[in-house]
Every structure is written in structure tokens, then in C-alpha cells.
GROMACS .gro file of C-alpha atoms in nm:
model
  396
    1MET     CA    1  -9.329   2.528 -20.078
    2ASN     CA    2  -9.120   2.288 -19.872
    3GLU     CA    3  -8.803   2.418 -20.035
    4ALA     CA    4  -8.895   2.776 -19.944
    5ILE     CA    5  -8.963   2.672 -19.584
    6ARG     CA    6  -8.630   2.490 -19.561
    7LYS     CA    7  -8.454   2.792 -19.706
    8TYR     CA    8  -8.591   3.052 -19.467
    9ILE     CA    9  -8.698   2.848 -19.163
   10LYS     CA   10  -8.400   2.683 -18.996
   11GLY     CA   11  -8.289   2.580 -18.651
   12ASP     CA   12  -8.467   2.350 -18.408
   13ARG     CA   13  -8.790   2.235 -18.576
   14ILE     CA   14  -8.965   2.147 -18.249
   15ILE     CA   15  -8.914   2.499 -18.116
   16TRP     CA   16  -9.066   2.629 -18.439
   17TYR     CA   17  -9.368   2.401 -18.386
   18VAL     CA   18  -9.407   2.535 -18.030
   19ILE     CA   19  -9.389   2.895 -18.155
   20ILE     CA   20  -9.653   2.841 -18.422
   21ALA     CA   21  -9.880   2.646 -18.185
   22LEU     CA   22  -9.865   2.916 -17.916
   23ALA     CA   23  -9.918   3.194 -18.172
   24VAL     CA   24 -10.229   3.028 -18.320
   25PHE     CA   25 -10.363   2.939 -17.977
   26SER     CA   26 -10.307   3.293 -17.848
   27SER     CA   27 -10.518   3.433 -18.132
   28LEU     CA   28 -10.813   3.221 -18.019
   29VAL     CA   29 -10.773   3.318 -17.656
   30VAL     CA   30 -10.718   3.690 -17.718
   31TYR     CA   31 -11.023   3.705 -17.947
   32SER     CA   32 -11.235   3.558 -17.670
   33ALA     CA   33 -11.078   3.746 -17.377
   34THR     CA   34 -11.109   4.091 -17.536
   35GLY     CA   35 -11.488   4.071 -17.573
   36ASN     CA   36 -11.559   4.297 -17.278
   37LEU     CA   37 -11.285   4.540 -17.382
   38ALA     CA   38 -11.433   4.554 -17.731
   39TYR     CA   39 -11.779   4.645 -17.595
   40LYS     CA   40 -11.627   4.930 -17.397
   41HIS     CA   41 -11.416   5.084 -17.670
   42HIS     CA   42 -11.515   4.945 -18.013
   43ASP     CA   43 -11.889   4.876 -18.002
   44GLY     CA   44 -11.834   4.506 -17.942
   45ASN     CA   45 -11.600   4.460 -18.237
   46ALA     CA   46 -11.353   4.205 -18.096
   47ILE     CA   47 -11.212   4.159 -18.446
   48PHE     CA   48 -11.026   4.488 -18.391
   49TYR     CA   49 -10.815   4.336 -18.112
   50LEU     CA   50 -10.774   4.008 -18.297
   51PHE     CA   51 -10.628   4.185 -18.601
   52ARG     CA   52 -10.413   4.404 -18.379
   53HIS     CA   53 -10.275   4.100 -18.196
   54ALA     CA   54 -10.230   3.913 -18.526
   55LYS     CA   55 -10.026   4.202 -18.668
   56PHE     CA   56  -9.788   4.190 -18.373
   57LEU     CA   57  -9.761   3.812 -18.404
   58MET     CA   58  -9.678   3.836 -18.775
   59ALA     CA   59  -9.424   4.108 -18.705
   60GLY     CA   60  -9.281   3.887 -18.431
   61ILE     CA   61  -9.251   3.588 -18.665
   62ALA     CA   62  -9.071   3.814 -18.914
   63ILE     CA   63  -8.831   3.918 -18.635
   64ILE     CA   64  -8.763   3.554 -18.548
   65ILE     CA   65  -8.687   3.471 -18.912
   66ALA     CA   66  -8.457   3.772 -18.951
   67VAL     CA   67  -8.274   3.728 -18.620
   68HIS     CA   68  -8.224   3.352 -18.649
   69HIS     CA   69  -8.039   3.408 -18.977
   70MET     CA   70  -7.783   3.623 -18.792
   71HIS     CA   71  -7.470   3.468 -18.649
   72TYR     CA   72  -7.472   3.465 -18.270
   73LYS     CA   73  -7.128   3.632 -18.264
   74TRP     CA   74  -7.303   3.964 -18.333
   75PHE     CA   75  -7.492   3.932 -18.005
   76ALA     CA   76  -7.163   3.897 -17.820
   77ARG     CA   77  -6.999   4.180 -18.013
   78PHE     CA   78  -7.269   4.434 -17.932
   79ALA     CA   79  -7.388   4.298 -17.596
   80THR     CA   80  -7.223   4.571 -17.386
   81ALA     CA   81  -7.334   4.857 -17.613
   82PHE     CA   82  -7.683   4.707 -17.627
   83LEU     CA   83  -7.694   4.695 -17.247
   84TYR     CA   84  -7.582   5.054 -17.194
   85PHE     CA   85  -7.830   5.174 -17.455
   86SER     CA   86  -8.112   4.999 -17.270
   87ILE     CA   87  -7.991   5.145 -16.938
   88ALA     CA   88  -8.005   5.493 -17.093
   89LEU     CA   89  -8.363   5.427 -17.203
   90LEU     CA   90  -8.453   5.310 -16.852
   91VAL     CA   91  -8.315   5.634 -16.707
   92ILE     CA   92  -8.517   5.840 -16.955
   93THR     CA   93  -8.828   5.635 -16.876
   94LEU     CA   94  -8.776   5.688 -16.503
   95PHE     CA   95  -8.806   6.065 -16.544
   96THR     CA   96  -9.015   6.119 -16.855
   97GLY     CA   97  -9.194   5.785 -16.916
   98ASP     CA   98  -9.567   5.752 -16.965
   99SER     CA   99  -9.756   5.631 -16.660
  100LEU     CA  100  -9.998   5.340 -16.658
  101ASN     CA  101 -10.160   5.219 -16.336
  102GLN     CA  102  -9.950   5.471 -16.139
  103ALA     CA  103  -9.628   5.326 -16.286
  104SER     CA  104  -9.392   5.490 -16.533
  105ARG     CA  105  -9.304   5.196 -16.756
  106TRP     CA  106  -9.361   5.319 -17.109
  107LEU     CA  107  -9.149   5.531 -17.340
  108THR     CA  108  -9.292   5.696 -17.650
  109VAL     CA  109  -9.067   5.730 -17.953
  110PRO     CA  110  -9.077   6.091 -18.080
  111VAL     CA  111  -9.225   6.164 -18.426
  112VAL     CA  112  -9.357   5.809 -18.487
  113GLY     CA  113  -9.548   5.803 -18.157
  114ILE     CA  114  -9.488   5.431 -18.089
  115SER     CA  115  -9.481   5.334 -17.719
  116PHE     CA  116  -9.284   5.043 -17.574
  117GLN     CA  117  -9.148   4.919 -17.242
  118PRO     CA  118  -8.768   4.965 -17.218
  119SER     CA  119  -8.760   4.701 -16.944
  120GLU     CA  120  -8.834   4.436 -17.208
  121LEU     CA  121  -8.532   4.550 -17.406
  122ALA     CA  122  -8.317   4.564 -17.092
  123LYS     CA  123  -8.402   4.201 -17.004
  124LEU     CA  124  -8.263   4.072 -17.332
  125ALA     CA  125  -7.961   4.302 -17.331
  126LEU     CA  126  -7.867   4.197 -16.979
  127MET     CA  127  -7.891   3.826 -17.064
  128MET     CA  128  -7.658   3.880 -17.362
  129TYR     CA  129  -7.412   4.067 -17.142
  130ILE     CA  130  -7.421   3.799 -16.871
  131ALA     CA  131  -7.360   3.529 -17.134
  132LYS     CA  132  -7.064   3.725 -17.268
  133VAL     CA  133  -6.901   3.782 -16.928
  134LEU     CA  134  -6.954   3.423 -16.812
  135ALA     CA  135  -6.810   3.292 -17.138
  136GLN     CA  136  -6.497   3.501 -17.084
  137HIS     CA  137  -6.444   3.344 -16.741
  138GLN     CA  138  -6.472   2.974 -16.828
  139SER     CA  139  -6.110   2.915 -16.927
  140ASP     CA  140  -5.834   2.790 -16.700
  141ASP     CA  141  -5.686   3.141 -16.686
  142TYR     CA  142  -5.993   3.283 -16.515
  143SER     CA  143  -6.215   3.190 -16.224
  144ALA     CA  144  -6.589   3.194 -16.282
  145ASP     CA  145  -6.620   3.382 -15.953
  146GLU     CA  146  -6.446   3.679 -16.114
  147ALA     CA  147  -6.753   3.722 -16.334
  148PHE     CA  148  -6.976   3.775 -16.031
  149LYS     CA  149  -6.881   4.136 -15.960
  150PRO     CA  150  -6.922   4.287 -16.311
  151ILE     CA  151  -7.243   4.093 -16.365
  152MET     CA  152  -7.400   4.191 -16.032
  153ILE     CA  153  -7.308   4.560 -16.081
  154HIS     CA  154  -7.506   4.570 -16.405
  155VAL     CA  155  -7.788   4.353 -16.269
  156ALA     CA  156  -7.819   4.595 -15.975
  157ILE     CA  157  -7.828   4.895 -16.210
  158VAL     CA  158  -8.096   4.747 -16.435
  159CYS     CA  159  -8.309   4.610 -16.151
  160GLY     CA  160  -8.267   4.932 -15.953
  161LEU     CA  161  -8.400   5.140 -16.241
  162ILE     CA  162  -8.695   4.905 -16.295
  163PHE     CA  163  -8.770   4.825 -15.929
  164LYS     CA  164  -8.944   5.153 -15.846
  165ASP     CA  165  -9.226   5.102 -16.097
  166ASP     CA  166  -9.214   4.730 -16.178
  167PHE     CA  167  -9.116   4.511 -15.884
  168SER     CA  168  -9.209   4.183 -16.053
  169THR     CA  169  -8.995   4.246 -16.362
  170ALA     CA  170  -8.697   4.346 -16.146
  171GLY     CA  171  -8.742   4.026 -15.945
  172LEU     CA  172  -8.769   3.818 -16.263
  173ILE     CA  173  -8.447   3.964 -16.402
  174GLY     CA  174  -8.259   3.921 -16.074
  175ALA     CA  175  -8.372   3.560 -16.028
  176THR     CA  176  -8.283   3.466 -16.386
  177ALA     CA  177  -7.940   3.627 -16.353
  178LEU     CA  178  -7.866   3.424 -16.040
  179ILE     CA  179  -7.978   3.100 -16.207
  180VAL     CA  180  -7.756   3.163 -16.508
  181MET     CA  181  -7.458   3.248 -16.285
  182PHE     CA  182  -7.510   2.926 -16.091
  183ILE     CA  183  -7.506   2.731 -16.419
  184GLY     CA  184  -7.197   2.933 -16.513
  185ARG     CA  185  -7.008   2.786 -16.214
  186VAL     CA  186  -7.015   3.098 -15.995
  187SER     CA  187  -6.970   2.985 -15.632
  188LEU     CA  188  -7.289   2.906 -15.447
  189LYS     CA  189  -7.177   3.118 -15.150
  190TYR     CA  190  -7.191   3.431 -15.366
  191ILE     CA  191  -7.534   3.342 -15.501
  192LEU     CA  192  -7.683   3.253 -15.161
  193GLY     CA  193  -7.532   3.566 -15.008
  194THR     CA  194  -7.694   3.775 -15.281
  195VAL     CA  195  -8.029   3.604 -15.230
  196GLY     CA  196  -8.012   3.676 -14.857
  197ALA     CA  197  -7.922   4.042 -14.917
  198ILE     CA  198  -8.207   4.082 -15.167
  199LEU     CA  199  -8.462   3.924 -14.933
  200LEU     CA  200  -8.350   4.150 -14.649
  201PHE     CA  201  -8.371   4.459 -14.871
  202VAL     CA  202  -8.717   4.370 -15.005
  203THR     CA  203  -8.844   4.295 -14.653
  204ILE     CA  204  -8.723   4.633 -14.527
  205VAL     CA  205  -8.882   4.810 -14.824
  206ILE     CA  206  -9.215   4.628 -14.792
  207PHE     CA  207  -9.254   4.688 -14.420
  208SER     CA  208  -9.129   5.046 -14.442
  209ALA     CA  209  -9.362   5.135 -14.728
  210GLU     CA  210  -9.540   5.416 -14.542
  211TYR     CA  211  -9.206   5.586 -14.471
  212LEU     CA  212  -9.083   5.569 -14.832
  213PRO     CA  213  -9.286   5.824 -15.030
  214PHE     CA  214  -9.051   5.802 -15.330
  215LEU     CA  215  -9.154   5.435 -15.367
  216HIS     CA  216  -9.518   5.511 -15.426
  217ARG     CA  217  -9.599   5.152 -15.526
  218ALA     CA  218  -9.444   4.994 -15.216
  219GLY     CA  219  -9.782   5.008 -15.043
  220THR     CA  220  -9.937   4.817 -15.334
  221TRP     CA  221  -9.669   4.547 -15.314
  222LYS     CA  222  -9.723   4.511 -14.941
  223ALA     CA  223 -10.102   4.490 -14.978
  224ARG     CA  224 -10.077   4.221 -15.247
  225ILE     CA  225  -9.843   4.008 -15.039
  226GLU     CA  226 -10.059   4.046 -14.728
  227ARG     CA  227 -10.378   3.957 -14.917
  228HIS     CA  228 -10.208   3.656 -15.073
  229PHE     CA  229 -10.107   3.506 -14.739
  230GLN     CA  230 -10.397   3.636 -14.529
  231VAL     CA  231 -10.640   3.372 -14.406
  232ASP     CA  232 -11.008   3.431 -14.342
  233GLU     CA  233 -11.076   3.251 -14.013
  234SER     CA  234 -11.451   3.257 -14.074
  235ASP     CA  235 -11.425   3.045 -14.385
  236SER     CA  236 -11.214   2.748 -14.279
  237GLY     CA  237 -10.884   2.884 -14.402
  238THR     CA  238 -10.997   3.019 -14.736
  239SER     CA  239 -10.761   3.279 -14.880
  240THR     CA  240 -10.895   3.635 -14.882
  241ALA     CA  241 -10.694   3.733 -15.187
  242ASP     CA  242 -10.795   4.041 -15.384
  243TYR     CA  243 -11.066   4.061 -15.647
  244GLN     CA  244 -10.838   3.958 -15.935
  245ALA     CA  245 -10.716   3.643 -15.765
  246GLU     CA  246 -11.066   3.540 -15.660
  247ARG     CA  247 -11.207   3.583 -16.010
  248SER     CA  248 -10.912   3.390 -16.153
  249LYS     CA  249 -10.980   3.100 -15.916
  250MET     CA  250 -11.347   3.104 -16.014
  251ALA     CA  251 -11.253   3.079 -16.382
  252ILE     CA  252 -11.021   2.785 -16.315
  253ALA     CA  253 -11.268   2.606 -16.085
  254THR     CA  254 -11.550   2.618 -16.339
  255GLY     CA  255 -11.341   2.505 -16.637
  256GLY     CA  256 -11.345   2.135 -16.560
  257PHE     CA  257 -11.125   1.894 -16.754
  258MET     CA  258 -11.219   1.992 -17.111
  259GLY     CA  259 -11.343   2.345 -17.045
  260LYS     CA  260 -11.647   2.539 -17.155
  261GLY     CA  261 -11.523   2.575 -17.512
  262PRO     CA  262 -11.367   2.868 -17.701
  263GLY     CA  263 -11.554   3.195 -17.650
  264ASN     CA  264 -11.766   3.066 -17.361
  265SER     CA  265 -11.577   3.218 -17.071
  266GLN     CA  266 -11.791   3.395 -16.813
  267GLN     CA  267 -11.513   3.544 -16.602
  268ARG     CA  268 -11.373   3.742 -16.896
  269TYR     CA  269 -11.649   3.995 -16.823
  270PHE     CA  270 -11.538   4.040 -16.461
  271LEU     CA  271 -11.168   3.953 -16.445
  272PRO     CA  272 -10.938   4.255 -16.495
  273HIS     CA  273 -10.689   4.209 -16.780
  274PRO     CA  274 -10.811   3.862 -16.888
  275TYR     CA  275 -10.621   3.901 -17.215
  276SER     CA  276 -10.278   3.962 -17.056
  277ASP     CA  277 -10.200   3.916 -16.685
  278PHE     CA  278 -10.475   3.656 -16.628
  279VAL     CA  279 -10.494   3.498 -16.972
  280TYR     CA  280 -10.405   3.157 -16.824
  281ALA     CA  281 -10.723   3.165 -16.615
  282ILE     CA  282 -10.930   3.219 -16.931
  283ILE     CA  283 -10.740   2.938 -17.103
  284THR     CA  284 -10.826   2.702 -16.817
  285GLU     CA  285 -11.191   2.810 -16.812
  286GLU     CA  286 -11.243   2.768 -17.187
  287PHE     CA  287 -11.008   2.475 -17.260
  288GLY     CA  288 -11.010   2.308 -16.921
  289VAL     CA  289 -10.730   2.139 -16.733
  290PHE     CA  290 -10.634   1.963 -17.055
  291GLY     CA  291 -10.574   2.291 -17.238
  292ALA     CA  292 -10.391   2.439 -16.940
  293ILE     CA  293 -10.158   2.138 -16.925
  294MET     CA  294 -10.091   2.160 -17.300
  295VAL     CA  295  -9.987   2.525 -17.266
  296MET     CA  296  -9.764   2.441 -16.970
  297LEU     CA  297  -9.616   2.153 -17.167
  298ALA     CA  298  -9.532   2.389 -17.454
  299TYR     CA  299  -9.307   2.596 -17.228
  300LEU     CA  300  -9.149   2.283 -17.080
  301ILE     CA  301  -9.073   2.160 -17.433
  302LEU     CA  302  -8.922   2.498 -17.517
  303LEU     CA  303  -8.700   2.474 -17.210
  304PHE     CA  304  -8.603   2.112 -17.285
  305ARG     CA  305  -8.518   2.182 -17.651
  306SER     CA  306  -8.314   2.482 -17.540
  307GLY     CA  307  -8.118   2.240 -17.322
  308VAL     CA  308  -8.057   2.024 -17.629
  309ILE     CA  309  -7.924   2.330 -17.813
  310VAL     CA  310  -7.694   2.408 -17.520
  311ARG     CA  311  -7.552   2.055 -17.522
  312ALA     CA  312  -7.488   2.079 -17.897
  313SER     CA  313  -7.301   2.410 -17.863
  314THR     CA  314  -6.925   2.394 -17.899
  315ARG     CA  315  -6.867   2.745 -17.759
  316THR     CA  316  -6.956   2.890 -17.422
  317PHE     CA  317  -7.116   3.219 -17.526
  318PRO     CA  318  -7.400   3.071 -17.735
  319ALA     CA  319  -7.460   2.810 -17.467
  320PHE     CA  320  -7.499   3.073 -17.193
  321LEU     CA  321  -7.706   3.293 -17.425
  322VAL     CA  322  -7.959   3.015 -17.479
  323VAL     CA  323  -7.959   2.929 -17.107
  324GLY     CA  324  -8.030   3.290 -17.013
  325LEU     CA  325  -8.303   3.359 -17.269
  326ALA     CA  326  -8.478   3.022 -17.227
  327THR     CA  327  -8.473   3.054 -16.848
  328LEU     CA  328  -8.607   3.409 -16.869
  329LEU     CA  329  -8.902   3.308 -17.088
  330SER     CA  330  -8.977   2.993 -16.889
  331VAL     CA  331  -8.965   3.159 -16.547
  332GLN     CA  332  -9.187   3.441 -16.673
  333ALA     CA  333  -9.437   3.189 -16.810
  334PHE     CA  334  -9.453   2.994 -16.485
  335ILE     CA  335  -9.490   3.314 -16.282
  336ASN     CA  336  -9.790   3.411 -16.497
  337MET     CA  337  -9.944   3.066 -16.458
  338GLY     CA  338  -9.862   3.059 -16.087
  339VAL     CA  339 -10.041   3.389 -16.030
  340ALA     CA  340 -10.350   3.262 -16.214
  341VAL     CA  341 -10.377   2.951 -15.997
  342GLY     CA  342 -10.298   3.137 -15.674
  343VAL     CA  343  -9.946   3.010 -15.610
  344PHE     CA  344  -9.789   3.359 -15.629
  345PRO     CA  345  -9.917   3.705 -15.534
  346VAL     CA  346 -10.062   3.910 -15.818
  347THR     CA  347  -9.799   4.050 -16.055
  348GLY     CA  348  -9.809   4.203 -16.400
  349GLN     CA  349  -9.611   3.943 -16.594
  350PRO     CA  350  -9.766   3.845 -16.930
  351LEU     CA  351  -9.763   3.490 -17.066
  352PRO     CA  352  -9.492   3.492 -17.337
  353LEU     CA  353  -9.629   3.478 -17.693
  354VAL     CA  354  -9.985   3.423 -17.564
  355SER     CA  355 -10.087   3.739 -17.376
  356MET     CA  356 -10.196   4.039 -17.579
  357GLY     CA  357  -9.928   4.306 -17.576
  358GLY     CA  358  -9.712   4.445 -17.855
  359THR     CA  359  -9.391   4.507 -17.659
  360SER     CA  360  -9.396   4.168 -17.489
  361THR     CA  361  -9.470   3.982 -17.812
  362LEU     CA  362  -9.198   4.150 -18.017
  363PHE     CA  363  -8.923   4.115 -17.759
  364THR     CA  364  -9.025   3.757 -17.683
  365CYS     CA  365  -8.984   3.685 -18.054
  366LEU     CA  366  -8.645   3.857 -18.051
  367ALA     CA  367  -8.534   3.622 -17.772
  368LEU     CA  368  -8.668   3.318 -17.960
  369GLY     CA  369  -8.488   3.435 -18.273
  370ALA     CA  370  -8.160   3.448 -18.081
  371ILE     CA  371  -8.215   3.095 -17.947
  372LEU     CA  372  -8.287   2.966 -18.298
  373SER     CA  373  -7.980   3.151 -18.427
  374VAL     CA  374  -7.763   2.940 -18.199
  375SER     CA  375  -7.950   2.627 -18.308
  376ARG     CA  376  -7.908   2.710 -18.678
  377ASN     CA  377  -7.536   2.775 -18.638
  378ASN     CA  378  -7.491   2.455 -18.437
  379ILE     CA  379  -7.653   2.255 -18.717
  380GLN     CA  380  -7.436   2.424 -18.981
  381GLU     CA  381  -7.118   2.371 -18.780
  382LYS     CA  382  -7.202   2.004 -18.731
  383ALA     CA  383  -7.278   1.961 -19.100
  384ALA     CA  384  -6.944   2.123 -19.192
  385LEU     CA  385  -6.760   1.901 -18.944
  386ASP     CA  386  -6.931   1.587 -19.077
  387ALA     CA  387  -6.842   1.685 -19.434
  388GLU     CA  388  -6.480   1.740 -19.335
  389GLU     CA  389  -6.462   1.401 -19.164
  390SER     CA  390  -6.618   1.236 -19.469
  391GLU     CA  391  -6.354   1.390 -19.694
  392LYS     CA  392  -6.077   1.264 -19.464
  393THR     CA  393  -6.230   0.916 -19.470
  394VAL     CA  394  -6.243   0.915 -19.851
  395GLU     CA  395  -5.883   1.035 -19.878
  396ALA     CA  396  -5.770   0.767 -19.637
   0.00000   0.00000   0.00000
């Protein structure tokens, strides 16, 4: 058994432990959080959603195993083609995508009838492209600042296509791209200038929502931001956030240190999307502050171990690839947790590998597989180098 595991499961062991822990934990949480949904659509049979979620998790683990056995050079080789393919899918989704909550975010594959979110694919493709371009501009012959223009052109295209229907995902992608460029030695003046331009653009859009009929969700964005920062003077400064945020706070406030126990959440019956967007609130209610901290710690460990992989990398592309993907997953996780505790306005970002959602789970696993691919290759390269040095020592 151990030999089989060593043969097929390679790369950073701690990251593997985090993946398995989050996957098992998510099954418990999703089973509990989908109780109300099960009563509405499946006569109270929550096992239906548990099995459905488990199937996506098992498929995701299979993706991780397959992808982490690939050499990371293939990600660099096909990064540009991968990006343009995802951009084409985003364009198709913009005009013919399936709408959910007044947003066209889903694309259905003809014949097989499987639906997915092209924005999830675009996130990964863009990070691979950014890693490739930054890696090409790290030598003495090039300035890292020369990478800024081609990267920002493609970031603007991807975010522009997503922005209309999914503001939070566009913001997540843009923020991650800027962080990776900063790490890639792009001048701070370019990054700060871009941040200023983005803030100005978003401010104009938000406060001109009523005059922009083609941005039909701009009014929703404005309302969420206003409710998040609005203060009820009659209640000593208590936030008058919307129904979702209030229910989330109630779940967290009643959880205590150790929580009410698995399956004992009360707010799952009232909180919209307790199995995806607000799954962290259910985690805190059922497993308490202790459970919430453990989940947060898991993502911090993932980020830290990714940093270890970066330091062990001898080439720039795999290092930037891990930086981009790890930052993307970590920032998304902390946005989800921040929304649940009231730090950020309500968004639609799932908690990676924990929230119920097929597209999110599979593409999260694809990103983790790529990170482990770099780790596996680093270990093999080090082993080969150590063997070579040993042979030289023996010959001497």
C-alpha cells in the first residue's frame, strides 16, 4: 500500500495532507449545509448532495494525480494557446451563456450537456501566461518592466470579459496579477498607477450605475457596497448589511469556541447559499472558532509550503507559476472568509476545495496539481543533482 502511494502520490507531502483534510472536512460541511436544499428538491435526502460533492472531489483528486505527474514545461509551452482558448470561451459565454442570478457566467457543452464557468478556466490560463512572460523578462537582457504591457493587455481582456457579470472574480484576477507582477520585479510605479486607474474606473462605474444600462449588475454592486458601509444610527453604529451578511454574523456569533457540533447549524435553514458562498459561516457555527481557525490555518499552510516550493525552484517559470496559483487560491479563500465575518461586502467567491460546486472544485484541483507538479520536479531534480555529486565524490 505504501509503495503504491509513493509511486503515484508525489510532491510536497504537507500540501497533500492539506488537500485531503480539506476534502474530508468539506464533505461533512456540505452534507450539513445542504439540508434545506435537500428538503426543497429531494424530499430531504441530503445524501444526494453529499454523493454529488464526493464525486467531484474524487474527480478532482484524480486530476491532481494526473496533472502533478506532468512536467511543468508543458504549462509554459501551451500557456498562450490555453489563454486564447479561454478568452474565446469567455466571448461565447458573454453572448450565449446561461444566466444564473441575472448573470451570464455558465457555458453548456453541446451534446454532453455539461455546464461550467469559463472564468475558472481563464483564471488558471492567465496565471500560466503571466508566469511565462515574467520568466522571459528576468534575465540581464530584459527589464522586468517590459513584461508589464503584454501582461496588462491580457489581464484587461480577461477581466473586461468577466467584469460585466462577475465583478468579484474580475477583481480577484486583477489583484492576483498585480501581486505576481510585484513579486516579478515590475516597478512599483506601474503597479500603483494601475491600482489608481482601476479604483477610478470602478468608482465611476459604481456611481454611474443608473446611467449604464448595459451593466445591469452595476446597481447590485453599488447596493452591496452601500449596505456594507452604511451605519444604522438608531442602533449605536451597528451595520445594516443585507440579509445574507446579517444571517452570516448570527451563525458566527452563536458558534462559540467549539461550535454546536456537526449537523447542528440553525442558520443553514435561513442563510442563502450556506453550502458555497457562506460555507465559512456554517463552519464557524458548527465547529466554532477553533474549527474556523483550523480551516484558515490550512490555507496559510498551503501558501507557506508553496513558498517553500518557490525557493526550491531552480527556474523562473515554475517559481512564478506556483506564486500565481497559490496566491490566487489563498486570496480567494480569504475573500470568502472575509465576506462571512463581515470584513468585505458580499461577493460570490466560493471557498476553494470546501464549497460545493463542480467547476470550482475541478479547477481548484487543476491548480493544485500544477503546484505539486513543480514540487515533484524540484524533488527529482535535486535527487539527480545529489546523485551526480555523489558520483563525483566517489570518483575523486
